[in-house]
Coordinates of C-alpha atoms in Angstrom, one line a residue:
M178 CA 116.5 104.5 119.6
N179 CA 118.0 102.4 122.4
N180 CA 116.8 98.8 122.9
F181 CA 114.8 98.0 126.0
S182 CA 116.6 96.1 128.7
R183 CA 115.2 92.8 130.0
K184 CA 114.5 94.7 133.3
D185 CA 112.4 97.3 131.4
F186 CA 110.5 94.6 129.5
L187 CA 109.6 92.8 132.8
R188 CA 108.5 96.1 134.4
I189 CA 106.3 97.0 131.4
S190 CA 104.8 93.5 131.3
A191 CA 104.0 93.6 135.0
L192 CA 102.4 97.1 134.7
A193 CA 100.4 96.1 131.6
S194 CA 99.1 93.0 133.4
A195 CA 98.0 95.2 136.3
T196 CA 96.0 97.4 134.1
L197 CA 94.1 94.4 132.7
M198 CA 92.6 93.9 136.2
L199 CA 90.9 97.3 135.9
P200 CA 87.6 98.1 134.3
K201 CA 88.1 99.0 130.6
F202 CA 87.6 102.8 130.9
L203 CA 89.5 103.1 134.2
R204 CA 92.3 101.1 132.6
G205 CA 93.2 104.1 130.4
A206 CA 92.6 106.7 133.1
D207 CA 94.8 105.1 135.8
T208 CA 97.4 107.9 135.7
S209 CA 99.9 106.4 138.1
V210 CA 100.2 103.1 136.2
Q211 CA 100.1 104.7 132.8
S212 CA 102.6 107.4 133.8
E213 CA 105.1 104.7 134.8
I214 CA 104.6 102.9 131.4
N215 CA 105.0 106.2 129.5
N216 CA 108.2 107.0 131.3
L217 CA 109.7 103.7 130.4
F218 CA 108.8 104.1 126.7
L219 CA 109.8 107.8 126.5
S220 CA 113.2 107.0 128.0
Q221 CA 114.0 105.6 124.6
T222 CA 113.8 109.1 123.0
N223 CA 117.0 111.2 123.0
G224 CA 115.7 114.1 125.0
K225 CA 115.6 116.6 122.2
R226 CA 112.7 118.9 121.4
L227 CA 111.3 120.1 118.1
I228 CA 109.1 123.2 117.7
V229 CA 107.4 123.4 114.3
V230 CA 106.1 126.8 113.3
Q231 CA 103.7 126.9 110.4
F232 CA 103.2 130.2 108.4
S233 CA 99.8 129.7 107.0
G234 CA 98.8 131.4 103.7
G235 CA 102.0 131.1 101.7
N236 CA 104.7 133.3 103.2
D237 CA 106.9 135.3 100.8
G238 CA 110.3 133.9 101.5
L239 CA 112.1 136.4 99.3
N240 CA 111.0 139.3 101.5
M241 CA 111.9 137.4 104.6
V242 CA 115.4 136.0 103.8
I243 CA 116.3 138.6 101.2
P244 CA 118.7 138.2 98.3
H245 CA 119.5 142.0 98.5
G246 CA 122.7 141.6 96.4
N247 CA 120.7 140.4 93.4
D248 CA 119.6 143.1 91.0
L249 CA 116.8 140.8 89.7
Y250 CA 115.2 140.9 93.1
H251 CA 114.9 144.6 93.0
S252 CA 113.9 144.9 89.4
N253 CA 111.1 142.4 89.9
R254 CA 109.9 144.2 93.0
P255 CA 110.3 147.9 92.5
T256 CA 107.9 148.8 95.3
V257 CA 107.2 145.5 97.2
G258 CA 110.9 144.6 97.6
I259 CA 112.9 145.6 100.7
K260 CA 115.4 148.3 100.0
V261 CA 119.1 147.5 100.6
P262 CA 119.7 150.0 103.5
E263 CA 116.8 148.4 105.4
V264 CA 118.0 144.8 105.2
L265 CA 119.5 143.2 108.3
K266 CA 122.5 141.8 106.4
F267 CA 124.2 138.4 106.8
D268 CA 126.7 139.2 104.1
D269 CA 126.9 141.1 100.7
Y270 CA 124.1 138.9 99.2
H271 CA 121.6 137.7 101.9
G272 CA 119.9 139.3 104.8
L273 CA 116.7 139.4 106.9
N274 CA 113.5 141.5 106.8
P275 CA 114.1 144.6 108.9
N276 CA 111.4 143.5 111.4
M277 CA 113.4 140.4 112.3
K278 CA 116.0 141.9 114.6
G279 CA 115.5 139.2 117.2
I280 CA 116.3 136.5 114.6
H281 CA 119.3 138.5 113.4
D282 CA 120.6 138.5 116.9
L283 CA 120.3 134.8 117.0
Y284 CA 122.2 134.6 113.7
N285 CA 125.0 136.7 115.2
N286 CA 125.2 134.1 118.0
G287 CA 125.3 131.2 115.5
H288 CA 121.8 130.1 116.3
F289 CA 119.9 130.7 113.0
A290 CA 120.1 129.0 109.6
A291 CA 118.0 129.0 106.5
L292 CA 117.5 126.7 103.5
N293 CA 116.6 128.3 100.1
C294 CA 114.4 126.8 97.4
V295 CA 112.7 124.0 99.5
G296 CA 109.7 122.4 97.7
Y297 CA 108.6 119.4 95.8
P298 CA 108.1 118.3 92.1
D299 CA 104.9 119.3 90.3
P300 CA 104.1 122.0 92.9
N301 CA 100.5 122.7 93.8
R302 CA 99.4 126.3 94.4
S303 CA 96.3 125.4 96.4
H304 CA 96.6 126.3 100.1
F305 CA 94.8 123.2 101.2
R306 CA 96.4 120.6 98.9
S307 CA 99.9 121.9 99.3
M308 CA 99.5 122.0 103.1
D309 CA 98.2 118.4 103.0
I310 CA 101.4 117.4 101.1
W311 CA 103.6 119.2 103.7
H312 CA 101.6 117.7 106.6
G313 CA 101.7 114.2 105.2
G314 CA 105.3 114.3 104.2
C315 CA 104.3 112.8 100.9
G316 CA 104.7 113.3 97.1
P317 CA 102.4 115.5 95.1
N318 CA 100.3 112.6 93.8
E319 CA 99.9 110.8 97.2
Y320 CA 96.9 111.3 99.4
L321 CA 97.7 110.2 103.0
T322 CA 95.5 110.1 106.1
T323 CA 98.5 110.2 108.4
G324 CA 101.1 112.9 109.0
W325 CA 104.9 112.8 109.3
I326 CA 104.8 113.6 113.0
G327 CA 102.0 111.2 113.6
R328 CA 104.0 108.4 112.0
Y329 CA 107.0 109.4 114.2
L330 CA 104.7 108.9 117.2
D331 CA 103.7 105.5 115.8
S332 CA 107.4 104.6 115.8
L333 CA 107.7 105.2 119.5
G334 CA 105.3 102.5 120.4
E335 CA 101.7 102.0 121.4
Q336 CA 102.1 103.4 124.9
T337 CA 103.2 106.8 123.6
P338 CA 100.8 109.4 125.2
P339 CA 99.1 112.1 123.1
H340 CA 101.0 114.8 124.9
Q341 CA 104.2 113.6 123.4
A342 CA 103.3 115.9 120.5
V343 CA 101.2 119.0 121.3
E344 CA 99.6 121.4 118.8
I345 CA 98.8 124.7 120.5
D346 CA 95.4 125.1 118.8
D347 CA 91.8 123.9 119.1
T348 CA 92.0 121.4 116.3
M349 CA 94.7 119.0 115.3
S350 CA 96.5 119.1 112.0
L351 CA 97.0 116.1 109.8
A352 CA 100.7 116.4 110.6
L353 CA 100.1 115.0 114.1
K354 CA 97.8 112.1 113.1
G355 CA 99.3 108.6 113.0
E356 CA 98.1 105.1 112.2
T357 CA 97.9 104.1 115.9
R358 CA 99.0 107.2 117.8
N359 CA 98.0 110.8 117.6
G360 CA 99.2 114.0 119.1
I361 CA 96.9 116.3 121.0
A362 CA 95.5 119.7 120.1
N363 CA 95.5 121.9 123.1
R364 CA 95.1 125.7 123.2
N365 CA 93.8 125.7 126.8
P366 CA 94.3 122.6 129.0
K367 CA 91.7 123.6 131.5
K368 CA 89.0 123.8 128.8
M369 CA 90.0 120.5 127.4
K370 CA 89.8 118.9 130.9
I371 CA 86.2 120.3 131.3
L372 CA 85.3 118.6 128.0
T373 CA 86.7 115.3 129.0
E374 CA 84.7 115.5 132.3
D375 CA 81.4 116.0 130.4
K376 CA 78.7 114.0 132.3
L377 CA 77.2 112.5 129.1
L378 CA 80.7 111.3 127.9
M379 CA 81.4 109.8 131.3
Q380 CA 78.0 108.1 131.3
I381 CA 78.7 106.6 127.9
A382 CA 82.1 105.4 129.1
N383 CA 80.7 103.8 132.2
D384 CA 77.9 102.1 130.3
Y385 CA 80.4 100.5 128.0
T386 CA 82.6 99.6 131.0
H387 CA 79.9 97.3 132.2
H388 CA 79.3 95.5 129.0
E389 CA 81.4 92.8 127.4
S390 CA 82.0 94.3 123.9
D391 CA 84.4 93.2 121.2
H392 CA 83.5 96.2 119.1
A393 CA 86.8 97.7 118.0
L394 CA 85.5 101.2 117.4
V395 CA 84.0 101.4 120.9
D396 CA 87.3 100.2 122.4
Y397 CA 89.2 102.8 120.3
L398 CA 86.9 105.6 121.4
H399 CA 87.2 104.5 125.0
Q400 CA 91.0 104.6 124.7
C401 CA 91.0 108.0 123.0
L402 CA 88.7 109.5 125.7
A403 CA 90.8 108.1 128.5
E404 CA 94.1 109.2 127.0
T405 CA 92.9 112.6 126.2
A406 CA 91.7 113.1 129.8
Q407 CA 95.0 111.9 131.1
S408 CA 97.1 114.1 128.7
A409 CA 94.9 117.1 129.5
Q410 CA 95.5 116.6 133.2
Y411 CA 99.2 116.2 132.6
L412 CA 99.4 119.5 130.6
I413 CA 97.3 121.3 133.2
E414 CA 99.7 120.3 136.0
K415 CA 102.7 121.4 133.9
S416 CA 101.2 124.7 132.8
K417 CA 100.6 125.5 136.5
I418 CA 104.4 125.5 137.1
G419 CA 105.1 127.9 134.2
G420 CA 108.6 129.4 134.1
A421 CA 108.7 131.8 131.2
K422 CA 110.2 135.1 132.3
E423 CA 110.8 137.0 129.0
I424 CA 108.2 139.3 127.5
Y425 CA 106.3 137.7 124.6
P426 CA 104.3 139.7 122.0
Q427 CA 100.7 140.5 123.0
H428 CA 99.3 138.5 120.1
A429 CA 97.8 135.0 119.8
F430 CA 101.1 133.7 118.4
G431 CA 103.1 135.3 121.3
K432 CA 100.8 133.7 123.8
Q433 CA 101.1 130.3 122.1
M434 CA 104.9 130.5 122.2
K435 CA 104.8 131.5 125.9
N436 CA 102.7 128.4 126.5
V437 CA 105.3 126.3 124.8
A438 CA 108.1 127.9 126.9
D439 CA 106.1 127.3 130.1
L440 CA 105.6 123.6 129.3
I441 CA 109.3 123.1 128.4
L442 CA 110.5 124.9 131.5
A443 CA 108.1 123.0 133.6
G444 CA 109.8 119.7 132.5
S445 CA 107.1 118.5 130.1
E446 CA 108.1 115.2 128.4
T447 CA 106.6 116.6 125.2
S448 CA 109.1 116.2 122.4
I449 CA 107.2 118.0 119.6
F450 CA 105.3 121.3 119.7
Y451 CA 103.3 122.6 116.7
V452 CA 102.3 126.3 116.5
T453 CA 100.7 128.3 113.6
L454 CA 101.0 131.9 112.6
T455 CA 98.3 132.9 110.1
G456 CA 97.8 135.8 107.6
F457 CA 100.5 135.3 105.0
D458 CA 98.3 135.3 101.9
T459 CA 99.5 138.7 100.8
H460 CA 98.0 139.3 97.3
A461 CA 97.6 143.0 98.1
G462 CA 99.3 145.5 100.4
Q463 CA 101.9 142.9 101.3
N464 CA 104.6 144.9 103.1
N465 CA 102.6 146.1 106.1
Q466 CA 101.0 142.8 106.7
Q467 CA 104.0 140.6 106.3
N468 CA 106.3 142.9 108.1
R469 CA 104.0 143.0 111.1
L470 CA 103.7 139.2 111.2
L471 CA 107.5 138.7 110.9
G472 CA 108.0 141.2 113.7
I473 CA 105.7 139.2 116.0
Y474 CA 107.4 136.0 115.0
S475 CA 110.9 137.3 115.6
Q476 CA 110.0 138.8 119.0
A477 CA 108.4 135.5 120.1
I478 CA 111.3 133.3 119.0
E479 CA 113.8 135.7 120.6
A480 CA 111.9 135.5 123.9
L481 CA 111.7 131.7 123.7
A482 CA 115.4 131.4 123.0
K483 CA 116.3 133.7 126.0
D484 CA 114.0 131.7 128.3
L485 CA 115.4 128.4 127.2
Q486 CA 119.0 129.6 127.2
A487 CA 118.7 130.7 130.8
A488 CA 117.4 127.3 131.7
G489 CA 120.0 125.4 129.8
K490 CA 117.4 123.9 127.3
W491 CA 118.1 125.9 124.1
N492 CA 120.8 123.6 122.8
D493 CA 118.4 120.7 122.8
T494 CA 115.5 122.6 121.2
L495 CA 115.1 123.1 117.4
V496 CA 112.6 125.6 116.0
M497 CA 111.7 124.8 112.3
T498 CA 109.6 127.3 110.4
F499 CA 107.9 126.6 107.1
S500 CA 105.0 127.7 104.8
E501 CA 103.0 125.7 102.3
F502 CA 104.5 127.5 99.4
G503 CA 106.3 130.8 98.6
R504 CA 105.2 133.7 96.4
R505 CA 106.0 134.6 92.8
V506 CA 109.3 136.5 92.1
K507 CA 107.6 139.4 90.3
Q508 CA 105.2 141.6 92.3
N509 CA 101.6 142.0 91.1
G510 CA 99.6 145.1 90.4
S511 CA 98.1 145.3 93.9
Q512 CA 101.4 145.9 95.8
G513 CA 101.5 142.2 96.7
T514 CA 102.7 138.8 95.4
D515 CA 100.7 135.8 94.1
H516 CA 101.0 132.1 95.0
G517 CA 104.4 130.6 94.1
T518 CA 106.3 127.4 94.7
A519 CA 109.7 126.9 96.4
N520 CA 110.3 128.7 99.6
V521 CA 112.6 129.2 102.6
V522 CA 112.7 126.9 105.6
M523 CA 114.2 128.5 108.7
F524 CA 115.8 126.9 111.8
A525 CA 116.7 128.4 115.2
S526 CA 118.6 126.5 117.9
G527 CA 121.7 126.5 120.1
G528 CA 122.5 123.1 118.5
L529 CA 123.0 124.0 114.8
K530 CA 126.1 123.0 112.9
K531 CA 126.0 126.0 110.5
K532 CA 124.5 129.5 110.5
G533 CA 123.0 131.9 107.9
V534 CA 121.9 130.8 104.5
I535 CA 123.5 127.4 104.2
T536 CA 122.3 126.5 100.7
E537 CA 123.0 128.2 97.4
A538 CA 121.1 131.4 96.6
A539 CA 117.7 131.2 94.9
D540 CA 118.1 131.4 91.1
L541 CA 116.0 134.4 90.0
Q542 CA 117.1 134.2 86.4
N543 CA 115.9 130.7 85.5
L544 CA 112.3 130.5 86.6
E545 CA 109.4 128.1 85.7
E546 CA 106.4 130.2 84.7
G547 CA 107.6 133.0 86.9
D548 CA 108.3 130.8 89.9
L549 CA 111.4 129.6 91.7
I550 CA 112.5 126.0 90.9
Y551 CA 112.9 123.8 94.0
K552 CA 116.3 122.4 94.7
I553 CA 115.7 120.7 98.0
D554 CA 112.8 118.3 98.5
F555 CA 111.1 119.2 101.7
R556 CA 111.2 115.5 102.7
Q557 CA 115.0 115.8 102.9
V558 CA 114.4 118.4 105.5
Y559 CA 112.0 116.2 107.4
A560 CA 114.4 113.2 107.0
T561 CA 117.3 115.2 108.5
V562 CA 115.2 116.4 111.5
L563 CA 113.9 112.9 112.2
Q564 CA 117.2 111.1 111.8
N565 CA 119.8 113.6 113.0
W566 CA 117.8 115.5 115.6
L567 CA 115.1 113.2 117.0
G568 CA 117.1 110.0 116.5
A569 CA 114.3 108.2 114.5
N570 CA 114.5 106.1 111.4
H571 CA 113.4 108.5 108.7
E572 CA 113.0 105.8 106.0
T573 CA 110.4 104.0 108.0
I574 CA 108.4 107.2 108.8
L575 CA 108.6 108.8 105.3
G576 CA 108.4 105.5 103.3
Q577 CA 111.6 106.0 101.4
K578 CA 115.2 107.0 101.9
F579 CA 116.3 110.6 101.4
E580 CA 119.7 112.2 101.3
L581 CA 120.3 114.0 104.6
L582 CA 121.4 117.6 104.9
D583 CA 124.1 118.9 107.2
F584 CA 122.6 121.6 109.5
V585 CA 121.9 119.5 112.7

């Protein structure tokens, strides 16, 4: 992050002083003043964007980034495994699920990379607990109330608006919650704006405006309400501009990714978008379900890449895709796979340093109770994204120092 100049400091001080002359509730809702402050603070970011895609349910990484050259893969998955002729190959060992042609095209252009065996020590096979660990960016025995993206927002300063990190959903994940700053969950800006204009909420706000109260919780709720209204209005205005021209899948995830593309192409100052694709808990009948989902994902990311390439914004955008855990190496008796541990994390961008599978192959011979053994701590991945891509201090955000990887 760059340091503020004296000129910037004086401008922020003057604007902050001006807001103190307003009633408490209007103070947060004065968009012209707040926007000027936001712009000064956000000028300290490096202009790069991160799109986090969460595969909920525990995606089977071995049937996504496939070690087709390993006989153990095929012997452990005689029916669930993807047959060699179907694989979209990178080389003689690795390749992609046949439904990921769009991602394979990105690979051919140097815009796709994957990390094998990403996880953490003492892995947890509970969907909820493992997702909390990934969201919090913490160790398996830590229980945090903040997320790694939320703490990144904290690091940007107290004037950082909620729409600096947008989750395309109705509820906000732990990942976007900080100590002092939060992102915003927003599937539909217009519906959110209606909620913030609720007459009862406005009456409560106005009642507190006319009382001298030192109640910290009341002040906090006031601030949240005002900032949410402001961010909702900001996102409404940006979404009106639109800009996406490619065809996105007619699926909730496709619509969400088009929403992201529209906001980026409209010039939104949002630096982090968070999107979820559900349905990966494939204990039975895995192939049809996972293949369908991976096809939707691949089509949406390909459309996003083409839209952003045409606008000259793809090189400054990084798409990171993860799941809370992988699946077991050996298929089960129901044509599916059960909860596992280490998994693949994927990246797509015009700004990658390397392409393809950039870590060593998953070891299918030496397993722990039938599961892959992690080789890369997922916090190393976060640290690399925070430090090398977003220009943040990863040690401050994650609470300790991690060895950085070399993909961005």
